[in-house]
Amino acid sequence: MKTQQLPWYMNAMFYEVHIRAFCDSTGDGNGDIPGLISKLDYIKQLGIDCIWILPMFSSPLKDDGYDIADYYNIHPDYGTIDDFKQLVNEAHHRGLKIISDLVLNHTSDQHPWFQKSRSEADSKYRDYYVWSHTDDKYSDARIIFLDTEKSNWSYDDQAGMYYWHRFYSSQPDLNYDNPDVIEEMQQVMKFWLDMGIDGFRADAVPYLIQREGTNCENLPETHQILKGFRAFMNDHYEGKILLAEANQWPEDVREYFGDGDEFHMGFHFPVMPRIFMAIRKGDASPIHWIMSKTPDIPDNTQWCTFLRNHDELTLEMVTEEERQWMWEEYAPDPRMRLNLGIRRRLAPLLDNDHQKILLANALLYSLPGAPIIYYGDEIGMGDNIWLPDRNGVRTPMQWDDSPNAGFSTANQNELYAPVITTGAYSYKRLNVSAGLSDPNSLLHKMRHLVEVRKTHPIFASGNYKFLAVDQTECLVILREYQGQKVICILNLSDKNQMITLNLPDDRDKILIDIVHNSKFRHIKSDQTTIATDAYEFLWLKISN
Ligand code: BGC
């Protein structure tokens, strides 16, 4: 297959934005859609292809918008449907795609469907949710929000029954055994796709169906429903994508790609904590291990990879021992821990060490998949562990050193969350404007890395193979595509390492450093020895 025939998402760079946190155009202390529109040029110059926006729908915000009260309306803090249409047009005008969250599994308890479901036993809405006279069904299903919820069932006084919820009790699960629910969701998809969005990040997809005697995750019936949504997209919306949020082991996520007839993309959750493990331990083996457990996926489907997002750094896909180790190393203060994860941002996790931050990104970009950058991580933003829930990694974007970081003209106490004002992460020194004007900033280096990755489609479509080296501290990945080769060398340790590569087929060829765009080495014999500094990475193209 020729590179130019690849579907757009295969080689895309994604950027995750929380509208509330990005830019406030009205001065009410909340980011909004016109604010995001005003920053599209910034996102574009970063080298981004597609923006993923967190839920922007009407919501009582018990779960920051993942509790939807009306799928057909925009939260008034964010603007109007017309603003949203303008956002889509302005994004497209700049060659940017835009996908939104699609929260399939549950609604808010304030949604009219649930209001009727609980109060009108005879209405069709009763069967829109999962009700039971007892709270002991599906007892093999785990509790996800462990720090707040004691059960997946909550009692509702009005209905006189228990309702099922995998997340907060204010988020009752929809009943996907009911075809009307499937039809409703298809209508929701249609509404937003007709407005021009380029697809959805489908939230919490493993949990749609419950069956006794199972853990109620990844069930065949769930896959059937999702395949139905995909068929609907195929029929009417060619080129638009479905991205699966299935926080599962790779062999289970593999099922969400189906035979190329389910999701176009799926997050690779388990590789993420292992990148942090590998860098802290100075040991490539966690990456070798998880990639050895990662099956091939169908043509024209793609992994979506990330280092951080709007949630806690999840430690669900590691062993109990690894989880303890990650908590000790990366979340020494109990405030940094939440559920089975760590509520910190990328820069603080990596000691604000730009070399390590770039190494982590380079590692991510060296692996198969289309990467996502979480807003603010490109400048190395900090977090605020004292805010509740996951709010500490959702603080206002730091644009410049003016009051409120240039995010909003509201009074400080009217902001939806405080800006970061202290220490190395204070907006006074760490902001987009400072990053743009300093040629050595993390922002410039990230932008360059993104550009290099994107101008080499080998990263998106090529095969990958780990090359054996004696130093377990180094990860060496060979990417190959249509006779082209790039060797990615990542020194994960805090010491210099000399590695020897066996390249008998490439004798007399030249290694080109594609990050610095310079000749690196003439390969004179079957073996070549390369010196790397602590936490250094090299992307070397083999050229004639
Ligand atoms: C989202 C979370 C949200 C949960 C429930 C997740 O997977 O990423 O932010 O709380 O779904 O909707």
CSV table of C-alpha atoms in Angstrom, one decimal, residues 97-471:
chain,number,residue,atom,x,y,z
A,97,LYS,CA,-10.1,17.4,12.3
A,98,ILE,CA,-12.1,17.4,15.4
A,99,ILE,CA,-13.6,14.5,17.4
A,100,SER,CA,-15.7,14.6,20.5
A,101,ASP,CA,-16.3,12.2,23.3
A,102,LEU,CA,-19.3,9.9,22.9
A,103,VAL,CA,-20.5,8.7,26.3
A,104,LEU,CA,-22.4,5.6,25.5
A,105,ASN,CA,-22.4,3.6,28.7
A,106,HIS,CA,-24.3,6.0,31.0
A,107,THR,CA,-26.1,9.3,31.3
A,108,SER,CA,-26.4,11.7,34.2
A,109,ASP,CA,-29.2,10.9,36.7
A,110,GLN,CA,-30.5,14.4,35.6
A,111,HIS,CA,-31.1,13.2,32.0
A,112,PRO,CA,-34.9,13.2,31.3
A,113,TRP,CA,-34.7,9.5,30.3
A,114,PHE,CA,-33.6,8.6,33.8
A,115,GLN,CA,-36.0,11.0,35.4
A,116,LYS,CA,-38.8,9.3,33.6
A,117,SER,CA,-37.3,5.9,34.1
A,118,ARG,CA,-37.2,6.2,37.8
A,119,SER,CA,-40.7,7.8,38.2
A,120,GLU,CA,-42.8,6.3,35.5
A,121,ALA,CA,-42.9,2.5,35.9
A,122,ASP,CA,-45.0,2.0,32.8
A,123,SER,CA,-43.2,4.4,30.4
A,124,LYS,CA,-40.9,3.0,27.8
A,125,TYR,CA,-38.0,4.8,29.7
A,126,ARG,CA,-38.1,2.4,32.6
A,127,ASP,CA,-36.3,-0.1,30.4
A,128,TYR,CA,-33.7,2.4,29.3
A,129,TYR,CA,-31.7,1.7,32.4
A,130,VAL,CA,-30.7,-1.4,34.3
A,131,TRP,CA,-33.0,-1.9,37.3
A,132,SER,CA,-33.2,-4.7,39.9
A,133,HIS,CA,-35.1,-5.5,43.0
A,134,THR,CA,-31.9,-6.6,44.7
A,135,ASP,CA,-28.4,-5.4,44.7
A,136,ASP,CA,-26.7,-8.7,44.4
A,137,LYS,CA,-26.7,-9.3,40.6
A,138,TYR,CA,-23.5,-9.2,38.5
A,139,SER,CA,-21.4,-9.4,41.6
A,140,ASP,CA,-18.3,-10.4,39.6
A,141,ALA,CA,-18.1,-6.9,38.1
A,142,ARG,CA,-15.4,-4.8,39.7
A,143,ILE,CA,-15.9,-1.3,41.1
A,144,ILE,CA,-14.0,1.3,39.0
A,145,PHE,CA,-14.3,4.4,41.1
A,146,LEU,CA,-13.0,2.6,44.2
A,147,ASP,CA,-12.3,5.6,46.3
A,148,THR,CA,-16.0,6.8,46.2
A,149,GLU,CA,-18.3,4.0,45.3
A,150,LYS,CA,-19.0,1.0,47.5
A,151,SER,CA,-21.3,-0.9,45.0
A,152,ASN,CA,-22.3,-0.8,41.3
A,153,TRP,CA,-25.9,-0.7,42.5
A,154,SER,CA,-27.7,2.3,44.1
A,155,TYR,CA,-31.1,2.4,45.6
A,156,ASP,CA,-33.6,4.8,44.1
A,157,ASP,CA,-36.4,5.9,46.4
A,158,GLN,CA,-38.7,6.9,43.5
A,159,ALA,CA,-38.5,3.6,41.6
A,160,GLY,CA,-38.2,1.6,44.8
A,161,MET,CA,-35.4,-0.4,43.0
A,162,TYR,CA,-31.7,-0.5,42.5
A,163,TYR,CA,-30.1,0.8,39.4
A,164,TRP,CA,-26.8,-0.3,37.9
A,165,HIS,CA,-23.8,2.1,37.5
A,166,ARG,CA,-20.2,1.3,36.7
A,167,PHE,CA,-19.0,4.8,37.6
A,168,TYR,CA,-20.4,7.4,40.0
A,169,SER,CA,-23.9,6.7,41.3
A,170,SER,CA,-25.0,9.9,39.6
A,171,GLN,CA,-24.2,8.1,36.3
A,172,PRO,CA,-26.8,5.3,35.8
A,173,ASP,CA,-25.8,2.8,33.1
A,174,LEU,CA,-28.0,2.6,30.0
A,175,ASN,CA,-29.6,-0.7,29.1
A,176,TYR,CA,-28.1,-1.9,25.9
A,177,ASP,CA,-30.3,-4.9,25.8
A,178,ASN,CA,-33.0,-2.5,24.8
A,179,PRO,CA,-32.9,-1.8,21.0
A,180,ASP,CA,-34.5,1.6,21.7
A,181,VAL,CA,-31.3,2.7,23.5
A,182,ILE,CA,-29.2,1.7,20.6
A,183,GLU,CA,-31.4,3.6,18.3
A,184,GLU,CA,-31.3,6.7,20.5
A,185,MET,CA,-27.5,6.6,20.5
A,186,GLN,CA,-27.4,6.3,16.8
A,187,GLN,CA,-29.5,9.4,16.6
A,188,VAL,CA,-27.0,11.2,18.9
A,189,MET,CA,-24.1,10.1,16.6
A,190,LYS,CA,-26.0,11.3,13.6
A,191,PHE,CA,-26.7,14.7,15.1
A,192,TRP,CA,-23.0,15.5,15.7
A,193,LEU,CA,-21.7,13.8,12.6
A,194,ASP,CA,-24.1,15.8,10.4
A,195,MET,CA,-22.7,18.9,12.1
A,196,GLY,CA,-19.4,17.9,10.6
A,197,ILE,CA,-17.3,16.4,13.4
A,198,ASP,CA,-14.8,13.7,12.3
A,199,GLY,CA,-15.7,11.0,14.7
A,200,PHE,CA,-15.9,10.0,18.4
A,201,ARG,CA,-13.7,8.9,21.2
A,202,ALA,CA,-16.2,6.4,22.6
A,203,ASP,CA,-16.1,6.4,26.3
A,204,ALA,CA,-16.0,3.3,28.6
A,205,VAL,CA,-17.0,0.9,25.9
A,206,PRO,CA,-16.3,-2.5,27.6
A,207,TYR,CA,-19.2,-2.1,30.0
A,208,LEU,CA,-22.3,-1.8,27.8
A,209,ILE,CA,-23.8,-5.2,28.5
A,210,GLN,CA,-24.1,-7.2,31.8
A,211,ARG,CA,-24.4,-11.0,32.1
A,212,GLU,CA,-24.5,-13.0,35.3
A,213,GLY,CA,-21.4,-15.1,36.0
A,214,THR,CA,-19.1,-12.8,34.0
A,215,ASN,CA,-17.2,-9.7,35.0
A,216,CYS,CA,-19.5,-7.8,32.6
A,217,GLU,CA,-16.6,-6.5,30.5
A,218,ASN,CA,-15.8,-7.1,26.8
A,219,LEU,CA,-18.8,-9.3,26.3
A,220,PRO,CA,-19.6,-10.6,22.8
A,221,GLU,CA,-23.0,-8.8,22.9
A,222,THR,CA,-21.1,-5.6,23.6
A,223,HIS,CA,-19.0,-6.1,20.5
A,224,GLN,CA,-22.1,-6.8,18.4
A,225,ILE,CA,-23.6,-3.4,19.4
A,226,LEU,CA,-20.4,-1.6,18.7
A,227,LYS,CA,-20.1,-3.3,15.3
A,228,GLY,CA,-23.6,-2.0,14.6
A,229,PHE,CA,-22.5,1.6,15.4
A,230,ARG,CA,-19.5,1.1,13.1
A,231,ALA,CA,-21.7,-0.2,10.3
A,232,PHE,CA,-23.9,2.9,10.7
A,233,MET,CA,-20.8,5.1,10.4
A,234,ASN,CA,-19.6,3.2,7.3
A,235,ASP,CA,-22.9,3.6,5.6
A,236,HIS,CA,-23.3,7.3,6.1
A,237,TYR,CA,-20.0,8.9,7.2
A,238,GLU,CA,-17.0,7.6,5.3
A,239,GLY,CA,-13.7,8.9,6.6
A,240,LYS,CA,-15.0,9.5,10.1
A,241,ILE,CA,-13.6,7.5,13.0
A,242,LEU,CA,-14.5,5.6,16.2
A,243,LEU,CA,-11.8,5.5,18.8
A,244,ALA,CA,-12.3,3.0,21.6
A,245,GLU,CA,-11.6,3.8,25.3
A,246,ALA,CA,-11.2,0.3,26.5
A,247,ASN,CA,-8.8,0.2,29.5
A,248,GLN,CA,-8.0,-3.5,29.0
A,249,TRP,CA,-5.1,-5.8,28.2
A,250,PRO,CA,-4.0,-5.7,24.6
A,251,GLU,CA,-5.5,-9.1,23.7
A,252,ASP,CA,-8.9,-7.8,24.9
A,253,VAL,CA,-8.5,-4.4,23.1
A,254,ARG,CA,-7.7,-6.4,20.0
A,255,GLU,CA,-11.3,-7.5,19.9
A,256,TYR,CA,-12.5,-3.9,19.6
A,257,PHE,CA,-10.9,-3.7,16.1
A,258,GLY,CA,-12.9,-6.8,15.1
A,259,ASP,CA,-12.1,-7.8,11.5
A,260,GLY,CA,-11.6,-4.1,10.7
A,261,ASP,CA,-15.4,-3.8,11.3
A,262,GLU,CA,-15.5,-2.4,14.8
A,263,PHE,CA,-13.2,0.5,15.9
A,264,HIS,CA,-10.8,2.3,13.6
A,265,MET,CA,-8.6,3.1,16.6
A,266,GLY,CA,-8.1,1.9,20.2
A,267,PHE,CA,-6.1,3.4,23.0
A,268,HIS,CA,-3.2,1.2,24.1
A,269,PHE,CA,-3.5,1.6,27.9
A,270,PRO,CA,-1.0,-0.9,29.2
A,271,VAL,CA,2.1,0.4,27.4
A,272,MET,CA,1.7,3.8,29.1
A,273,PRO,CA,2.6,2.9,32.7
A,274,ARG,CA,5.4,0.8,31.4
A,275,ILE,CA,7.0,3.8,29.7
A,276,PHE,CA,7.2,5.4,33.2
A,277,MET,CA,8.5,2.1,34.6
A,278,ALA,CA,11.2,1.8,32.0
A,279,ILE,CA,12.5,5.3,32.4
A,280,ARG,CA,12.5,5.1,36.2
A,281,LYS,CA,14.2,1.7,36.3
A,282,GLY,CA,16.5,2.4,33.3
A,283,ASP,CA,15.4,-0.9,31.9
A,284,ALA,CA,13.8,-1.6,28.5
A,285,SER,CA,12.2,-4.9,29.6
A,286,PRO,CA,8.7,-3.6,30.6
A,287,ILE,CA,8.3,-2.3,27.0
A,288,HIS,CA,9.6,-5.5,25.4
A,289,TRP,CA,7.2,-7.4,27.6
A,290,ILE,CA,4.0,-5.5,26.9
A,291,MET,CA,4.7,-5.2,23.2
A,292,SER,CA,5.2,-9.0,23.1
A,293,LYS,CA,1.7,-9.2,24.4
A,294,THR,CA,0.3,-6.8,21.8
A,295,PRO,CA,-1.3,-8.7,18.9
A,296,ASP,CA,-1.3,-7.5,15.3
A,297,ILE,CA,-4.3,-5.4,14.4
A,298,PRO,CA,-6.2,-5.4,11.1
A,299,ASP,CA,-5.1,-3.2,8.2
A,300,ASN,CA,-6.3,0.4,8.4
A,301,THR,CA,-6.8,0.2,12.1
A,302,GLN,CA,-4.4,2.0,14.5
A,303,TRP,CA,-3.4,2.1,18.1
A,304,CYS,CA,-3.8,5.4,19.9
A,305,THR,CA,-0.9,6.0,22.3
A,306,PHE,CA,-0.5,8.5,25.1
A,307,LEU,CA,1.6,9.4,28.1
A,308,ARG,CA,-1.1,11.3,30.1
A,309,ASN,CA,-4.7,12.3,29.8
A,310,HIS,CA,-7.4,14.0,31.8
A,311,ASP,CA,-7.8,11.0,34.2
A,312,GLU,CA,-5.5,9.6,36.7
A,313,LEU,CA,-2.5,7.7,35.3
A,314,THR,CA,-4.2,4.4,35.5
A,315,LEU,CA,-2.5,1.4,37.0
A,316,GLU,CA,-5.2,-1.1,36.2
A,317,MET,CA,-3.2,-2.9,33.6
A,318,VAL,CA,-0.2,-3.8,35.8
A,319,THR,CA,0.5,-6.4,38.5
A,320,GLU,CA,-0.2,-5.6,42.1
A,321,GLU,CA,3.5,-5.5,42.8
A,322,GLU,CA,4.1,-3.1,39.8
A,323,ARG,CA,1.3,-0.9,41.1
A,324,GLN,CA,2.9,-0.6,44.5
A,325,TRP,CA,6.2,0.2,42.9
A,326,MET,CA,4.7,2.8,40.7
A,327,TRP,CA,2.9,4.4,43.6
A,328,GLU,CA,6.1,4.5,45.7
A,329,GLU,CA,8.2,5.9,42.9
A,330,TYR,CA,5.7,8.3,41.3
A,331,ALA,CA,3.1,9.1,44.0
A,332,PRO,CA,4.9,9.2,47.3
A,333,ASP,CA,2.3,11.6,48.7
A,334,PRO,CA,-1.0,9.9,49.3
A,335,ARG,CA,-2.7,12.9,47.7
A,336,MET,CA,-1.1,12.0,44.5
A,337,ARG,CA,-3.1,8.7,44.4
A,338,LEU,CA,-6.6,8.2,43.2
A,339,ASN,CA,-8.5,4.9,42.7
A,340,LEU,CA,-6.0,2.6,41.1
A,341,GLY,CA,-3.9,5.5,39.7
A,342,ILE,CA,-1.8,8.6,40.0
A,343,ARG,CA,-3.3,12.1,39.6
A,344,ARG,CA,-0.2,14.0,38.3
A,345,ARG,CA,0.8,15.5,35.1
A,346,LEU,CA,3.7,14.5,32.8
A,347,ALA,CA,6.3,17.1,33.8
A,348,PRO,CA,6.0,16.6,37.6
A,349,LEU,CA,6.1,12.8,37.1
A,350,LEU,CA,9.4,13.2,35.2
A,351,ASP,CA,11.0,15.6,37.6
A,352,ASN,CA,10.5,18.5,35.2
A,353,ASP,CA,13.5,17.1,33.3
A,354,HIS,CA,13.0,18.1,29.7
A,355,GLN,CA,15.4,15.5,28.5
A,356,LYS,CA,13.3,12.8,30.2
A,357,ILE,CA,10.0,14.3,28.9
A,358,LEU,CA,11.4,14.3,25.4
A,359,LEU,CA,12.7,10.8,25.8
A,360,ALA,CA,9.3,9.6,27.0
A,361,ASN,CA,7.6,11.2,24.0
A,362,ALA,CA,10.2,9.9,21.6
A,363,LEU,CA,9.7,6.4,23.0
A,364,LEU,CA,5.9,6.8,22.4
A,365,TYR,CA,6.5,8.0,18.9
A,366,SER,CA,8.9,5.2,18.1
A,367,LEU,CA,6.3,2.6,18.8
A,368,PRO,CA,3.4,1.8,16.4
A,369,GLY,CA,0.3,4.0,16.9
A,370,ALA,CA,-0.9,7.6,16.5
A,371,PRO,CA,0.0,9.6,19.6
A,372,ILE,CA,-2.0,12.0,21.6
A,373,ILE,CA,-0.6,15.1,23.4
A,374,TYR,CA,-2.6,16.2,26.5
A,375,TYR,CA,-3.1,20.0,26.5
A,376,GLY,CA,-0.4,21.7,28.4
A,377,ASP,CA,2.0,18.8,28.5
A,378,GLU,CA,3.8,20.3,25.4
A,379,ILE,CA,4.9,23.2,27.6
A,380,GLY,CA,5.5,21.0,30.7
A,381,MET,CA,2.6,22.2,32.8
A,382,GLY,CA,2.4,21.2,36.4
A,383,ASP,CA,-0.5,19.9,38.5
A,384,ASN,CA,-2.3,20.8,41.7
A,385,ILE,CA,-2.7,17.6,43.8
A,386,TRP,CA,-4.8,19.5,46.4
A,387,LEU,CA,-7.8,19.8,44.1
A,388,PRO,CA,-10.5,17.1,44.4
A,389,ASP,CA,-11.0,14.1,42.0
A,390,ARG,CA,-8.9,14.5,38.8
A,391,ASN,CA,-9.3,18.3,38.7
A,392,GLY,CA,-5.6,18.8,39.6
A,393,VAL,CA,-4.5,17.8,36.1
A,394,ARG,CA,-7.2,20.0,34.5
A,395,THR,CA,-6.1,23.4,35.6
A,396,PRO,CA,-6.2,26.4,33.2
A,397,MET,CA,-3.9,26.4,30.2
A,398,GLN,CA,-1.0,28.7,30.8
A,399,TRP,CA,-0.8,31.1,27.9
A,400,ASP,CA,1.3,34.0,29.2
A,401,ASP,CA,2.4,35.7,32.4
A,402,SER,CA,-0.5,38.1,32.6
A,403,PRO,CA,-3.1,37.7,35.4
A,404,ASN,CA,-4.8,34.2,35.3
A,405,ALA,CA,-2.1,33.0,32.9
A,406,GLY,CA,-3.9,34.8,30.0
A,407,PHE,CA,-6.6,32.1,30.3
A,408,SER,CA,-9.3,34.5,31.6
A,409,THR,CA,-10.0,38.1,32.5
A,410,ALA,CA,-12.3,37.0,35.4
A,411,ASN,CA,-11.4,37.7,39.0
A,412,GLN,CA,-9.1,35.1,40.3
A,413,ASN,CA,-11.7,33.7,42.6
A,414,GLU,CA,-14.2,33.2,39.7
A,415,LEU,CA,-12.0,30.8,37.8
A,416,TYR,CA,-13.4,27.2,37.6
A,417,ALA,CA,-10.0,26.1,39.0
A,418,PRO,CA,-7.0,28.0,40.2
A,419,VAL,CA,-4.1,28.6,37.9
A,420,ILE,CA,-0.8,27.3,39.1
A,421,THR,CA,1.1,30.1,40.7
A,422,THR,CA,4.0,28.6,42.6
A,423,GLY,CA,7.4,27.2,42.0
A,424,ALA,CA,8.8,26.0,38.7
A,425,TYR,CA,5.3,25.4,37.2
A,426,SER,CA,4.0,28.9,38.0
A,427,TYR,CA,2.4,30.5,34.9
A,428,LYS,CA,4.7,33.5,35.5
A,429,ARG,CA,7.6,31.5,34.1
A,430,LEU,CA,6.0,28.5,32.4
A,431,ASN,CA,3.6,29.5,29.7
A,432,VAL,CA,3.1,29.3,25.9
A,433,SER,CA,4.3,32.7,25.2
A,434,ALA,CA,7.6,32.1,27.1
A,435,GLY,CA,7.9,28.8,25.3
A,436,LEU,CA,7.4,30.3,21.9
A,437,SER,CA,10.1,33.0,22.4
A,438,ASP,CA,12.8,30.7,23.8
A,439,PRO,CA,14.4,28.6,21.1
A,440,ASN,CA,15.5,26.0,23.7
A,441,SER,CA,12.1,25.6,25.2
A,442,LEU,CA,10.3,22.2,25.7
A,443,LEU,CA,7.6,23.6,23.4
A,444,HIS,CA,10.0,24.1,20.5
A,445,LYS,CA,11.6,20.7,21.0
A,446,MET,CA,8.2,19.0,21.2
A,447,ARG,CA,7.0,20.8,18.1
A,448,HIS,CA,10.2,19.7,16.3
A,449,LEU,CA,9.8,16.1,17.4
A,450,VAL,CA,6.2,16.0,16.2
A,451,GLU,CA,7.3,17.4,12.9
A,452,VAL,CA,10.0,14.8,12.4
A,453,ARG,CA,7.7,12.0,13.3
A,454,LYS,CA,5.0,13.2,10.9
A,455,THR,CA,7.4,13.7,8.0
A,456,HIS,CA,8.4,10.1,8.3
A,457,PRO,CA,5.3,8.0,7.8
A,458,ILE,CA,7.4,4.9,8.5
A,459,PHE,CA,6.4,5.6,12.1
A,460,ALA,CA,2.7,5.3,11.3
A,461,SER,CA,2.6,2.4,9.0
A,462,GLY,CA,5.9,0.6,9.2
A,463,ASN,CA,6.6,-2.7,10.9
A,464,TYR,CA,8.6,-2.6,14.1
A,465,LYS,CA,11.1,-5.0,15.6
A,466,PHE,CA,13.2,-4.8,18.7
A,467,LEU,CA,16.9,-5.1,18.0
A,468,ALA,CA,18.9,-7.1,20.6
A,469,VAL,CA,21.6,-5.2,22.4
A,470,ASP,CA,23.7,-6.1,25.5
A,471,GLN,CA,22.6,-3.1,27.4
